[in-house]
PDB file of C-alpha atoms in Angstrom:
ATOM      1  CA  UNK E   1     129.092 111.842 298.638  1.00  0.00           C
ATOM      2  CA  UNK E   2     132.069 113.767 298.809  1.00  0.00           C
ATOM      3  CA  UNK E   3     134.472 110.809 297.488  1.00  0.00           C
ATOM      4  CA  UNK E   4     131.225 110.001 294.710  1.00  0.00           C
ATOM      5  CA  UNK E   5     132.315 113.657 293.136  1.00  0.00           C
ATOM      6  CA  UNK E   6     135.958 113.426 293.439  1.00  0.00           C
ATOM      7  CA  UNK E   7     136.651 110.032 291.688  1.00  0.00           C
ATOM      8  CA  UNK E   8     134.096 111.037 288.821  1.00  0.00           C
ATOM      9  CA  UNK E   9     136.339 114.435 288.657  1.00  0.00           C
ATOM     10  CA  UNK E  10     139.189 111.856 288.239  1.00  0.00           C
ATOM     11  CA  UNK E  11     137.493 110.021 285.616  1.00  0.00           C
ATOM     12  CA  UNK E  12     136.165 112.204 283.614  1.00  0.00           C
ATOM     13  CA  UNK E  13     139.837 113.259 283.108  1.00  0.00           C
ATOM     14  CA  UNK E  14     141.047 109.780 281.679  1.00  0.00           C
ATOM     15  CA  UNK E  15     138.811 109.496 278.815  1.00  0.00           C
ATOM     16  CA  UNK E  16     138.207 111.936 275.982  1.00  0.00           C
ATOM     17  CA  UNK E  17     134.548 111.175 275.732  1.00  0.00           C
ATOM     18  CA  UNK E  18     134.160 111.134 279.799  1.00  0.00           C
ATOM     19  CA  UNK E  19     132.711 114.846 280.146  1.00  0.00           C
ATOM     20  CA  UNK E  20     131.219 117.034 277.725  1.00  0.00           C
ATOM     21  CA  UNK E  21     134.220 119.349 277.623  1.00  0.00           C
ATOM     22  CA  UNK E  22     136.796 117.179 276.601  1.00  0.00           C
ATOM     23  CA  UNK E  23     136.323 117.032 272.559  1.00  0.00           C
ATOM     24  CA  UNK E  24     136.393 121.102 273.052  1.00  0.00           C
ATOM     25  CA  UNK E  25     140.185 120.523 274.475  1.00  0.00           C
ATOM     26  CA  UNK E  26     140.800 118.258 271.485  1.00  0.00           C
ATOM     27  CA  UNK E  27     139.742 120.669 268.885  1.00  0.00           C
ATOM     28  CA  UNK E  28     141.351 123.691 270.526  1.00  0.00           C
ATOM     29  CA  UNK E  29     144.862 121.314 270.835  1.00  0.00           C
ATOM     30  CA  UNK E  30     144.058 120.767 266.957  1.00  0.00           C
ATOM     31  CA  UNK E  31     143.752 124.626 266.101  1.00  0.00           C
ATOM     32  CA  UNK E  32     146.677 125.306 268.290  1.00  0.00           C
ATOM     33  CA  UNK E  33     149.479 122.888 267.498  1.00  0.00           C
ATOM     34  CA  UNK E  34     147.873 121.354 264.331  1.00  0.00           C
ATOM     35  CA  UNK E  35     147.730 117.610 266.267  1.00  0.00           C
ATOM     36  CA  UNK E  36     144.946 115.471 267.074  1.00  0.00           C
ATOM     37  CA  UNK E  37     143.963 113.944 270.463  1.00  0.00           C
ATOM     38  CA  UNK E  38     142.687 110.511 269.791  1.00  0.00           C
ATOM     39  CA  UNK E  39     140.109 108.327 272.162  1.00  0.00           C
ATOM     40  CA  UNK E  40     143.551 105.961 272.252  1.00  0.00           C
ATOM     41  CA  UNK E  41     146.048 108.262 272.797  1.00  0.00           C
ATOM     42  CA  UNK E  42     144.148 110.491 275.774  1.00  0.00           C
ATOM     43  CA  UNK E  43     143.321 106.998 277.827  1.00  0.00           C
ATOM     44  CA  UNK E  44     146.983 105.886 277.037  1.00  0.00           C
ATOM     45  CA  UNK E  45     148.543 109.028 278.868  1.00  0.00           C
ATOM     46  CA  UNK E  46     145.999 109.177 281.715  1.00  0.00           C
ATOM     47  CA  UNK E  47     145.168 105.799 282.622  1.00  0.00           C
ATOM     48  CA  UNK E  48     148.314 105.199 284.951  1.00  0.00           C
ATOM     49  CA  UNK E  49     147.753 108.496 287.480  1.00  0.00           C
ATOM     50  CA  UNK E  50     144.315 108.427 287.007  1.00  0.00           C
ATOM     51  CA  UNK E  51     144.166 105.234 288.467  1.00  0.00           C
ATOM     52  CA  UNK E  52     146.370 106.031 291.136  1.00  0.00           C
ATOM     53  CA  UNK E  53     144.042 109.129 291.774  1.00  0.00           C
ATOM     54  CA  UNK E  54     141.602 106.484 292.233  1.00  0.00           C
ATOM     55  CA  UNK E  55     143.405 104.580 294.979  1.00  0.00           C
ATOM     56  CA  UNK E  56     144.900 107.337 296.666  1.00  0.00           C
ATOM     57  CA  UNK E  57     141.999 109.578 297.527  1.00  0.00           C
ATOM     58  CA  UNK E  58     139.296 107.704 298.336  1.00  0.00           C
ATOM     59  CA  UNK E  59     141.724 106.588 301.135  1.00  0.00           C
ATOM     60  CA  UNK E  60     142.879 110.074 302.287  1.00  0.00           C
ATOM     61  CA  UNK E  61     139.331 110.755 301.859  1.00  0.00           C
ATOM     62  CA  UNK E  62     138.038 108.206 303.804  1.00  0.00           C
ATOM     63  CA  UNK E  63     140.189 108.880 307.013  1.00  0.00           C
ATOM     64  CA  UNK E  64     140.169 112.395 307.152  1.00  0.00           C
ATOM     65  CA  UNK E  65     136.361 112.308 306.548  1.00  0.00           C
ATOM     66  CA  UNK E  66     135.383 109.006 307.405  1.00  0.00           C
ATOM     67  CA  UNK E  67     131.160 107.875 306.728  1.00  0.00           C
ATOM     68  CA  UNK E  68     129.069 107.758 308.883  1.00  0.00           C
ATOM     69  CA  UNK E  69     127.297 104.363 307.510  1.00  0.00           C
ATOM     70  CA  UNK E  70     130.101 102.056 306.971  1.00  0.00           C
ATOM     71  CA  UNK E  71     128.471  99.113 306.500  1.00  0.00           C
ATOM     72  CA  UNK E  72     125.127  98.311 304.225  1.00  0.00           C
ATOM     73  CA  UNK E  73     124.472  94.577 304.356  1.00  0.00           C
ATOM     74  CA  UNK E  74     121.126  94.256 302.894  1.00  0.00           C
ATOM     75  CA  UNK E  75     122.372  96.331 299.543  1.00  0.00           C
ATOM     76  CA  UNK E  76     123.061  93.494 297.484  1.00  0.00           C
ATOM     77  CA  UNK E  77     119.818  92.020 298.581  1.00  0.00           C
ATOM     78  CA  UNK E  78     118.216  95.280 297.732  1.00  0.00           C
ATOM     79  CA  UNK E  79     119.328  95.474 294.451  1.00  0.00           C
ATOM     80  CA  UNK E  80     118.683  91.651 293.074  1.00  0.00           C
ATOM     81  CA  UNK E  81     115.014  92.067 294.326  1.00  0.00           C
ATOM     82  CA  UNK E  82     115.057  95.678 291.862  1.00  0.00           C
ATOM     83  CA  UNK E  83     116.784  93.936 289.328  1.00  0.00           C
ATOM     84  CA  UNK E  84     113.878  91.090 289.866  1.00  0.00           C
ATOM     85  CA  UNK E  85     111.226  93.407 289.448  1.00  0.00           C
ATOM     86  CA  UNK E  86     112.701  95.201 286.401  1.00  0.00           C
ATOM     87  CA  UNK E  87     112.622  91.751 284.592  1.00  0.00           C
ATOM     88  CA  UNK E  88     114.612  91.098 281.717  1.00  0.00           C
ATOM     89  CA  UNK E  89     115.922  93.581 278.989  1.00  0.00           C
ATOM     90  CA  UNK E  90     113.371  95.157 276.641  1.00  0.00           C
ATOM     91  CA  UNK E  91     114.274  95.320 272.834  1.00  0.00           C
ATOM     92  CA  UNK E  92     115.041  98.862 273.061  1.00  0.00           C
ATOM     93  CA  UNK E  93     117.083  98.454 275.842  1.00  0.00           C
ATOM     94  CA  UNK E  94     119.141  96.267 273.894  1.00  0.00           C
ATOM     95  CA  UNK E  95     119.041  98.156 270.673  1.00  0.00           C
ATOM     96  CA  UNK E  96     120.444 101.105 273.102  1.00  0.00           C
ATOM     97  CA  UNK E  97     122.929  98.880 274.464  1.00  0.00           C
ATOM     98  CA  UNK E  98     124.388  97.929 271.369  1.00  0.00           C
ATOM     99  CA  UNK E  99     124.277 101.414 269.919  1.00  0.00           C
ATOM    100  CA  UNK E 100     126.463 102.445 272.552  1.00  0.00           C
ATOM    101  CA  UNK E 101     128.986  99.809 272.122  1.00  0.00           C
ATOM    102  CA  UNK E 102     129.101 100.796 268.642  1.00  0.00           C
ATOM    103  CA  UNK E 103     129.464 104.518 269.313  1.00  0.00           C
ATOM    104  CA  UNK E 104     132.383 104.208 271.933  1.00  0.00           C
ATOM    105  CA  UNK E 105     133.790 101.786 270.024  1.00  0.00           C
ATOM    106  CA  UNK E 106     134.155 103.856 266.946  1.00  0.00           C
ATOM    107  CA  UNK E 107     135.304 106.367 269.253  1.00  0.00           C
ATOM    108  CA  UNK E 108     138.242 104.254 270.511  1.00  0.00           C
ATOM    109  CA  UNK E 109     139.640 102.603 267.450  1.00  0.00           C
ATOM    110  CA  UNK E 110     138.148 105.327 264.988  1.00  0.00           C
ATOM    111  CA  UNK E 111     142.000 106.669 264.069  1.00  0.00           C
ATOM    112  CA  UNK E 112     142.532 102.897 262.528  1.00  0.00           C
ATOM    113  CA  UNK E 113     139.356 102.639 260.927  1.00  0.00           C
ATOM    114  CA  UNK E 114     139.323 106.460 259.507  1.00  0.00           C
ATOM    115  CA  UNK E 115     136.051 107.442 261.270  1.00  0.00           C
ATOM    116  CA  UNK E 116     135.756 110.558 262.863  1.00  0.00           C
ATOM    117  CA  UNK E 117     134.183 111.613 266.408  1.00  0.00           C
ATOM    118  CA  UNK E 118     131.248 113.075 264.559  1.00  0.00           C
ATOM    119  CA  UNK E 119     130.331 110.406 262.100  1.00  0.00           C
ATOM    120  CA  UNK E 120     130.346 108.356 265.410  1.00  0.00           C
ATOM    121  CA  UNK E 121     128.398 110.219 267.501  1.00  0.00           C
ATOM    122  CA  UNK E 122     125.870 110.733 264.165  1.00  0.00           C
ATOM    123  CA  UNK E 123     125.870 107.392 263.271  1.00  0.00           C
ATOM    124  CA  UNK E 124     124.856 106.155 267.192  1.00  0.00           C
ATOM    125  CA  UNK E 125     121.988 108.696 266.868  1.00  0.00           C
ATOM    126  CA  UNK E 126     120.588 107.256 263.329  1.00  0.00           C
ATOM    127  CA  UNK E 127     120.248 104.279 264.295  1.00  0.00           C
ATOM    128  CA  UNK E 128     118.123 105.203 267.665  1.00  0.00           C
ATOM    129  CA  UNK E 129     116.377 107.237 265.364  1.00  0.00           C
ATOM    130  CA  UNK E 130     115.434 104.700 262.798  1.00  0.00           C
ATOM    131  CA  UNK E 131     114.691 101.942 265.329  1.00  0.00           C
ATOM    132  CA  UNK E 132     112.541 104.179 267.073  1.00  0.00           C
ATOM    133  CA  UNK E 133     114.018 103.755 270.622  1.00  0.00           C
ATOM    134  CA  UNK E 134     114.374 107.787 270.560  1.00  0.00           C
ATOM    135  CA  UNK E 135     112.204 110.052 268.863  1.00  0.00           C
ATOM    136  CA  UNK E 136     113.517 113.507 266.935  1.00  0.00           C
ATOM    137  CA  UNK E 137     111.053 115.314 269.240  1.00  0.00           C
ATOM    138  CA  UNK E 138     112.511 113.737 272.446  1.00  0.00           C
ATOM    139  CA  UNK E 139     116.132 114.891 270.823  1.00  0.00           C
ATOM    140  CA  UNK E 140     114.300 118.513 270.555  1.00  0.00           C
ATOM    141  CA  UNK E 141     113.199 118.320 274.164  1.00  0.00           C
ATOM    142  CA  UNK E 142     117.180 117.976 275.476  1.00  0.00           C
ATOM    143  CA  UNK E 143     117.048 121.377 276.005  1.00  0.00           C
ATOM    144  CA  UNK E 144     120.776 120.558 277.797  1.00  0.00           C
ATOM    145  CA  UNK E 145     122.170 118.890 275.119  1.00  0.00           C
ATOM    146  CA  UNK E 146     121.556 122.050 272.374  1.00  0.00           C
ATOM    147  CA  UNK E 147     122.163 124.373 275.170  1.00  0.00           C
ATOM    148  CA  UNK E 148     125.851 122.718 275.412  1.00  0.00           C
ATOM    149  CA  UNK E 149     126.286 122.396 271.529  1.00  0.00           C
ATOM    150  CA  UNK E 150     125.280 126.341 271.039  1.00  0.00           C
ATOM    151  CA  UNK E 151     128.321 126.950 273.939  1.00  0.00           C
ATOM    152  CA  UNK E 152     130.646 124.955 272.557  1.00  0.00           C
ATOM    153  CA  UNK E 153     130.011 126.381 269.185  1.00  0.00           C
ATOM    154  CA  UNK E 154     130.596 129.770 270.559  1.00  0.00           C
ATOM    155  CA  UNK E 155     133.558 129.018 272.526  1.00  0.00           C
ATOM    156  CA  UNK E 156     135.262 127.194 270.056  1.00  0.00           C
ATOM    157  CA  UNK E 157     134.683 130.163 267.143  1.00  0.00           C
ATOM    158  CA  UNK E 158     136.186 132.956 270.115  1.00  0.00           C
ATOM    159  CA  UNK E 159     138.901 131.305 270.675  1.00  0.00           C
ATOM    160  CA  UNK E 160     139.453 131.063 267.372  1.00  0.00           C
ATOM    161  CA  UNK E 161     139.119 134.714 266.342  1.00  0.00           C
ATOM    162  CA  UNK E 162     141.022 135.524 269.849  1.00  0.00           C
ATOM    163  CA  UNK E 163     144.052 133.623 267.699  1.00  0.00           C
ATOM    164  CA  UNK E 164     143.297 135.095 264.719  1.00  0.00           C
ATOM    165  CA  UNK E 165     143.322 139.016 266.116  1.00  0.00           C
ATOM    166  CA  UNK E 166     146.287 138.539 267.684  1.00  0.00           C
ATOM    167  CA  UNK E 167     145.452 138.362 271.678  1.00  0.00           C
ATOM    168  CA  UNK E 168     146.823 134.863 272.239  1.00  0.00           C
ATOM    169  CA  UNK E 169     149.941 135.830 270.772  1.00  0.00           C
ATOM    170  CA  UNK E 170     150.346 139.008 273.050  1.00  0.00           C
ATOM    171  CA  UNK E 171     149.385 137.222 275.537  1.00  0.00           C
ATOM    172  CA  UNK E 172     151.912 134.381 275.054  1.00  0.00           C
ATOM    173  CA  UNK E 173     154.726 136.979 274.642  1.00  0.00           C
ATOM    174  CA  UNK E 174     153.913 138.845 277.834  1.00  0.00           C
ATOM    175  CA  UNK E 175     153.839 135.547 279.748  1.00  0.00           C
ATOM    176  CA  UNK E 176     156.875 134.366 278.322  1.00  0.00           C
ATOM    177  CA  UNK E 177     158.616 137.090 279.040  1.00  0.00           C
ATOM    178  CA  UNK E 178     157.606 136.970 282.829  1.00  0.00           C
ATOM    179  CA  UNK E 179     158.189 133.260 283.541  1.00  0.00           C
ATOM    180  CA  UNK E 180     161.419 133.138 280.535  1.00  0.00           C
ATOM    181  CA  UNK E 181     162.978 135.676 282.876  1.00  0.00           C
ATOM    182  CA  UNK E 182     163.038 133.268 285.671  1.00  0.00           C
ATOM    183  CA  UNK E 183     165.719 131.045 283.716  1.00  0.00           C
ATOM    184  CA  UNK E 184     163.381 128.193 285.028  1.00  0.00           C
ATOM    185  CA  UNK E 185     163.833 124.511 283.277  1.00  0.00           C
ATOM    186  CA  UNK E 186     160.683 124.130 280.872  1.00  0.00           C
ATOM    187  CA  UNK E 187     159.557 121.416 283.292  1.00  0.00           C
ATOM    188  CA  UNK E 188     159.244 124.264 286.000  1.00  0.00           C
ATOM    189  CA  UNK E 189     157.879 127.200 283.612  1.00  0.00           C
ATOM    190  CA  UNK E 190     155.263 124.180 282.924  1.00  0.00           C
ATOM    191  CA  UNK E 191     154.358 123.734 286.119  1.00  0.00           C
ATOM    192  CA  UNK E 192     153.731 127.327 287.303  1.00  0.00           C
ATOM    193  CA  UNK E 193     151.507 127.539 284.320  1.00  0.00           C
ATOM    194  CA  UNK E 194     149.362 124.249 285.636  1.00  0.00           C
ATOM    195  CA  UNK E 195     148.793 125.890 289.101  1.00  0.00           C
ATOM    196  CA  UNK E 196     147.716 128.960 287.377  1.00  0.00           C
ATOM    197  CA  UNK E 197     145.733 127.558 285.310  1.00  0.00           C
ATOM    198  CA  UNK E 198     144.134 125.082 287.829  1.00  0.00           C
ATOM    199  CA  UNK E 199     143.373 127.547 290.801  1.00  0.00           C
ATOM    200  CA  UNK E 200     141.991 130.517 288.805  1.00  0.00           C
ATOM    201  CA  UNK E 201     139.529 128.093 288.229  1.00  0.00           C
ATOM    202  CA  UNK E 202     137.738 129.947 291.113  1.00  0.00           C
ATOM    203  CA  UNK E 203     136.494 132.284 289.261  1.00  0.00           C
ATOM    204  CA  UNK E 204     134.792 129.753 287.058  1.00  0.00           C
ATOM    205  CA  UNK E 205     131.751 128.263 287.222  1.00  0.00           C
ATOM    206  CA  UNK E 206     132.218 125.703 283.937  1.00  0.00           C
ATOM    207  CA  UNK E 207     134.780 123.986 282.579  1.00  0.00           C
ATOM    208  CA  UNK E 208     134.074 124.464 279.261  1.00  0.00           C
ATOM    209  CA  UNK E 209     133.608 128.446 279.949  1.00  0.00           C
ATOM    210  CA  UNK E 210     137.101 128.136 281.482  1.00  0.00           C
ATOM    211  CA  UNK E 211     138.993 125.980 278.244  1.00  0.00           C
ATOM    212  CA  UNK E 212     137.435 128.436 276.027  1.00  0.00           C
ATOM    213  CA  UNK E 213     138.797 131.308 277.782  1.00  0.00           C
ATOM    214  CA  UNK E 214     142.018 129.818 278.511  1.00  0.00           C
ATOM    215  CA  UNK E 215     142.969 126.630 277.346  1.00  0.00           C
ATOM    216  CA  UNK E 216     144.598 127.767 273.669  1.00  0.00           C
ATOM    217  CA  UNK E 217     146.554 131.055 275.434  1.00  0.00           C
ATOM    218  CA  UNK E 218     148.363 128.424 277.978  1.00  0.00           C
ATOM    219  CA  UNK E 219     148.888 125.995 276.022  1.00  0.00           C
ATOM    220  CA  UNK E 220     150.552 128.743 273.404  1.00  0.00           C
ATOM    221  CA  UNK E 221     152.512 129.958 276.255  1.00  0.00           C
ATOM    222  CA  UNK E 222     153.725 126.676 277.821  1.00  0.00           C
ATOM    223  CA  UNK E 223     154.663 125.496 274.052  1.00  0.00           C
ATOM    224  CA  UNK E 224     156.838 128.701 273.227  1.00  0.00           C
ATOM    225  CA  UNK E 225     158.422 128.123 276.983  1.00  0.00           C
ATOM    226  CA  UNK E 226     159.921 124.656 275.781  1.00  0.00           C
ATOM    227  CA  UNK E 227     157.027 122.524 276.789  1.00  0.00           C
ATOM    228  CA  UNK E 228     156.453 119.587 274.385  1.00  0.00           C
ATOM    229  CA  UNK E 229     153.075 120.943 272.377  1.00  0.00           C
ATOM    230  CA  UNK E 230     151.639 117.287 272.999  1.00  0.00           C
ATOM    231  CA  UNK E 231     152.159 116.421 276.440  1.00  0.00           C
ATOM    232  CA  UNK E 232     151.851 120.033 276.824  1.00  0.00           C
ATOM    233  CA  UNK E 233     148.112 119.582 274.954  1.00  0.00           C
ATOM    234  CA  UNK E 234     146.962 116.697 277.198  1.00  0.00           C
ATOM    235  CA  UNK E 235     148.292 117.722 280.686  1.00  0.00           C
ATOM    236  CA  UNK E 236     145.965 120.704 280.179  1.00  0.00           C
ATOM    237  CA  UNK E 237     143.465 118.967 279.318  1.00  0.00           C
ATOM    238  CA  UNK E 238     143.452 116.302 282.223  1.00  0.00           C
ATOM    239  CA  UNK E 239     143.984 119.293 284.775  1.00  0.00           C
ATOM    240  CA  UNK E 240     140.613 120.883 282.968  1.00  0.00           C
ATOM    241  CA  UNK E 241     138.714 118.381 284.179  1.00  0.00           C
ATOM    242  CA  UNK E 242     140.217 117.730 287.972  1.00  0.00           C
ATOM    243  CA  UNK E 243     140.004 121.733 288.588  1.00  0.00           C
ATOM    244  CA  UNK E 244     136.402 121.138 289.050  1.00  0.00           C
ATOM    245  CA  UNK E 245     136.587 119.281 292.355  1.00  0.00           C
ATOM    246  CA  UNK E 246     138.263 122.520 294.389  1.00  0.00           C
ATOM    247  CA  UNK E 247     134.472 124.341 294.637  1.00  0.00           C
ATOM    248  CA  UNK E 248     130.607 123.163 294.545  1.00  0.00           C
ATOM    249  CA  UNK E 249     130.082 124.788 291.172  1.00  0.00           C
ATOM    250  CA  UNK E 250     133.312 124.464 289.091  1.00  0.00           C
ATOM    251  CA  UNK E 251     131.736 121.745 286.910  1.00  0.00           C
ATOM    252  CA  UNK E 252     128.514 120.480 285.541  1.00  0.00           C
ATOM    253  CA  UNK E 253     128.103 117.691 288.518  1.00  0.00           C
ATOM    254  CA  UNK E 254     129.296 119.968 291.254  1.00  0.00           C
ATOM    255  CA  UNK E 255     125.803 121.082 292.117  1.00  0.00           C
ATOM    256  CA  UNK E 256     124.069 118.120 291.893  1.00  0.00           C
ATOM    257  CA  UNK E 257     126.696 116.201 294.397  1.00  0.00           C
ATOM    258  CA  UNK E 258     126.848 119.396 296.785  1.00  0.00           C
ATOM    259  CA  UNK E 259     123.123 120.185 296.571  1.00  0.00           C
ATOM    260  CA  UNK E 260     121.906 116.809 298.129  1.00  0.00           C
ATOM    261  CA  UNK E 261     123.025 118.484 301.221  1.00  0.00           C
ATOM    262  CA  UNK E 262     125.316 116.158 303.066  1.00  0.00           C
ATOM    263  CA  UNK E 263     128.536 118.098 302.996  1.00  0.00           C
ATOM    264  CA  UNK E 264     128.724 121.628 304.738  1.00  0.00           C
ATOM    265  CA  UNK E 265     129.749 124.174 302.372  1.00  0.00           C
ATOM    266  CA  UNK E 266     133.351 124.826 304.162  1.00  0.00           C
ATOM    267  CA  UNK E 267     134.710 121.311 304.182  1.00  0.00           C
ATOM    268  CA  UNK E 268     133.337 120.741 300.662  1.00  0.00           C
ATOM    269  CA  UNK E 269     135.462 123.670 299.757  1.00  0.00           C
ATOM    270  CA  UNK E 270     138.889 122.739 302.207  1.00  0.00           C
ATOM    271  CA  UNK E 271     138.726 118.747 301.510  1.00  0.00           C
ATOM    272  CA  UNK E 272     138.111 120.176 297.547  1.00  0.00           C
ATOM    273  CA  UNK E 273     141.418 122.050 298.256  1.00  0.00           C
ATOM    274  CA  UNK E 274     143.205 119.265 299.642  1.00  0.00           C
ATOM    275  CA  UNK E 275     142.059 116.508 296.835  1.00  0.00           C
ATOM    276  CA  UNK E 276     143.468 119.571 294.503  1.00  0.00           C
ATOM    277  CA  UNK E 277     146.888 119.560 295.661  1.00  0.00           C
ATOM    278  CA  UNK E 278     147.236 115.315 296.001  1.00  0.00           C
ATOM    279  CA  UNK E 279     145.874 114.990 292.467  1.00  0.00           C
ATOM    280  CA  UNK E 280     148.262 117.513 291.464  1.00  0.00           C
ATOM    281  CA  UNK E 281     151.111 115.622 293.133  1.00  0.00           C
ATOM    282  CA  UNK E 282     149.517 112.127 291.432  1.00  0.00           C
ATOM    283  CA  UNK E 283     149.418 113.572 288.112  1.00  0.00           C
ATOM    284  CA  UNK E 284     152.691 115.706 287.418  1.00  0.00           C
ATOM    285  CA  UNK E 285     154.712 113.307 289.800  1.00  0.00           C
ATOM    286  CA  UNK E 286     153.653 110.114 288.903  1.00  0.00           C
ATOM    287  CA  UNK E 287     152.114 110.872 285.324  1.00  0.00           C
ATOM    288  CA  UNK E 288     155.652 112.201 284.781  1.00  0.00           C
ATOM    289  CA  UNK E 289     157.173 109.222 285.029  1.00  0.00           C
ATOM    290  CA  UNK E 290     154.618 107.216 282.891  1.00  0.00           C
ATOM    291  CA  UNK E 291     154.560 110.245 280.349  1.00  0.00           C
ATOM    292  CA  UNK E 292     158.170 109.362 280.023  1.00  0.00           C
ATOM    293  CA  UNK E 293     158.626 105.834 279.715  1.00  0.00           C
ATOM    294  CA  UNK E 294     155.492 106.159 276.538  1.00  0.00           C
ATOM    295  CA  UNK E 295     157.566 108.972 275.095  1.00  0.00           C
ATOM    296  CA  UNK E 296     155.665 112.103 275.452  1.00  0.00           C
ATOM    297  CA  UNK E 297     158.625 114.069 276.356  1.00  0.00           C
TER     298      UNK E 297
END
């Protein structure tokens, strides 16, 4: 269980459209240094230590907290006779199906073709409208869904005004001063403003809550400290996603994962700590490198 939530903190940081808080990173990188994240871009720069991530610590994981069932022969057996009984694919399964591939697709190549996220995401939901696969009042019913697009709305319009009235740039200047004082290298400054910004995650309980509180003041700060605005743009939003793993509430899975009840509250919370600092490792000292040799910095 506890490896389950780690590697889908991992991958929900190597893909812009992996977790619901990504495109908010994206637009507040937009506002901020006035570039886009693309679908292509984002995988480009996180695919290398993310799949590292993915080797390393379901390994560590698995010795330092090894399963207790280790071996499930009858699984694949299990799940053809499922399969079996499900039968073949229904035409709205299919019509879903192929929505999808449209959607992500458009999402992935939509810089060449012109198309934003939005007309994407619209133009996936038309057509399950119009085929009838999803009705609008099953959209109304995702209370979720509107719940998240209210947030996002409101996060996205305070940090906005926080720009526009002047805290981010006080805040940036006070920072600056601090860590500028040091006389560090602006690959140092950089990296004490990851760990801060990955362990106050604490005293978060959502990852969106947490970009939209700090995501445009650190990213300010690490640009005015020397830090290429780009790489600067995506490390923080890769390490906005793997701060979730350090607690059983720090993202939207979190509780679901932690409240089937297999893990005991302290080692979900120590092993959490532990995956932090190895993925932190992973992704500034290997990412690094890769960041490098594609020409982020």
């Amino acid at each position: 269980m506890l490896t389950c939530f780690q590697t889908s903190v991992i991958s929900s940081s190597m893909f812009l459209t992996a977790m619901a808080a990504n495109p908010l990173s994206a637009n507040l990188a937009f506002n901020t240094i006035k570039q886009q994240i693309g679908w292509t871009d984002w995988a480009k720069a996180a695919i290398v230590p993310g799949l590292v991530s993915l080797l390393v610590v379901p390994l560590i994981l698995y010795v330092i907290y090894p399963p207790t069932v280790k071996s499930s022969p009858d699984a694949p057996k299990l799940a053809k006779e499922k399969l079996e009984k499900m039968g073949p694919m229904s035409k709205n399964e299919i019509i879903m199906a192929g929505t999808l591939l449209l959607t992500v697709g458009l999402w992935i190549f939509g810089g060449m073709l012109n198309v934003d996220a939005v007309t994407s995401a619209i133009l996936g939901l038309s057509v399950l409208l119009v085929t009838g696969v999803v009705t609008w009042k099953e959209c109304l019913a995702e209370s979720v869904a509107w719940d998240t697009l209210t947030w996002f709305a409101a996060l996205i319009a305070m940090a906005g005004y926080l720009n526009k009235y002047g805290l981010i740039s006080w805040f940036s200047e006070t920072v600056v001063k601090v860590i500028g004082g040091l006389g560090l290298s602006w690959q140092l400054s950089f990296g004490i403003l990851v760990l801060l910004y990955f362990y106050s995650h604490y005293f978060f309980a959502s990852g969106a809550a947490h970009i939209g509180a700090m995501y445009t003041a650190f990213l300010s700060v690490a640009s005015a400290l020397g830090t290429p605005p780009y790489l600067g743009a995506l490390v923080l939003s890769f390490i906005s996603n793997l701060m979730g793993g350090i607690t059983h509430y720090g993202i939207g899975s979190a509780p679901i994962f932690y409240g089937a009840g297999y893990v005991p509250l302290a080692k979900w919370w120590g092993y959490g700590f532990l995956t932090s600092v190895v993925n932190i490792i992973i992704w500034l000292g290997v990412g690094s490198i890769w960041w490098k040799a594609i020409g982020l910095w």
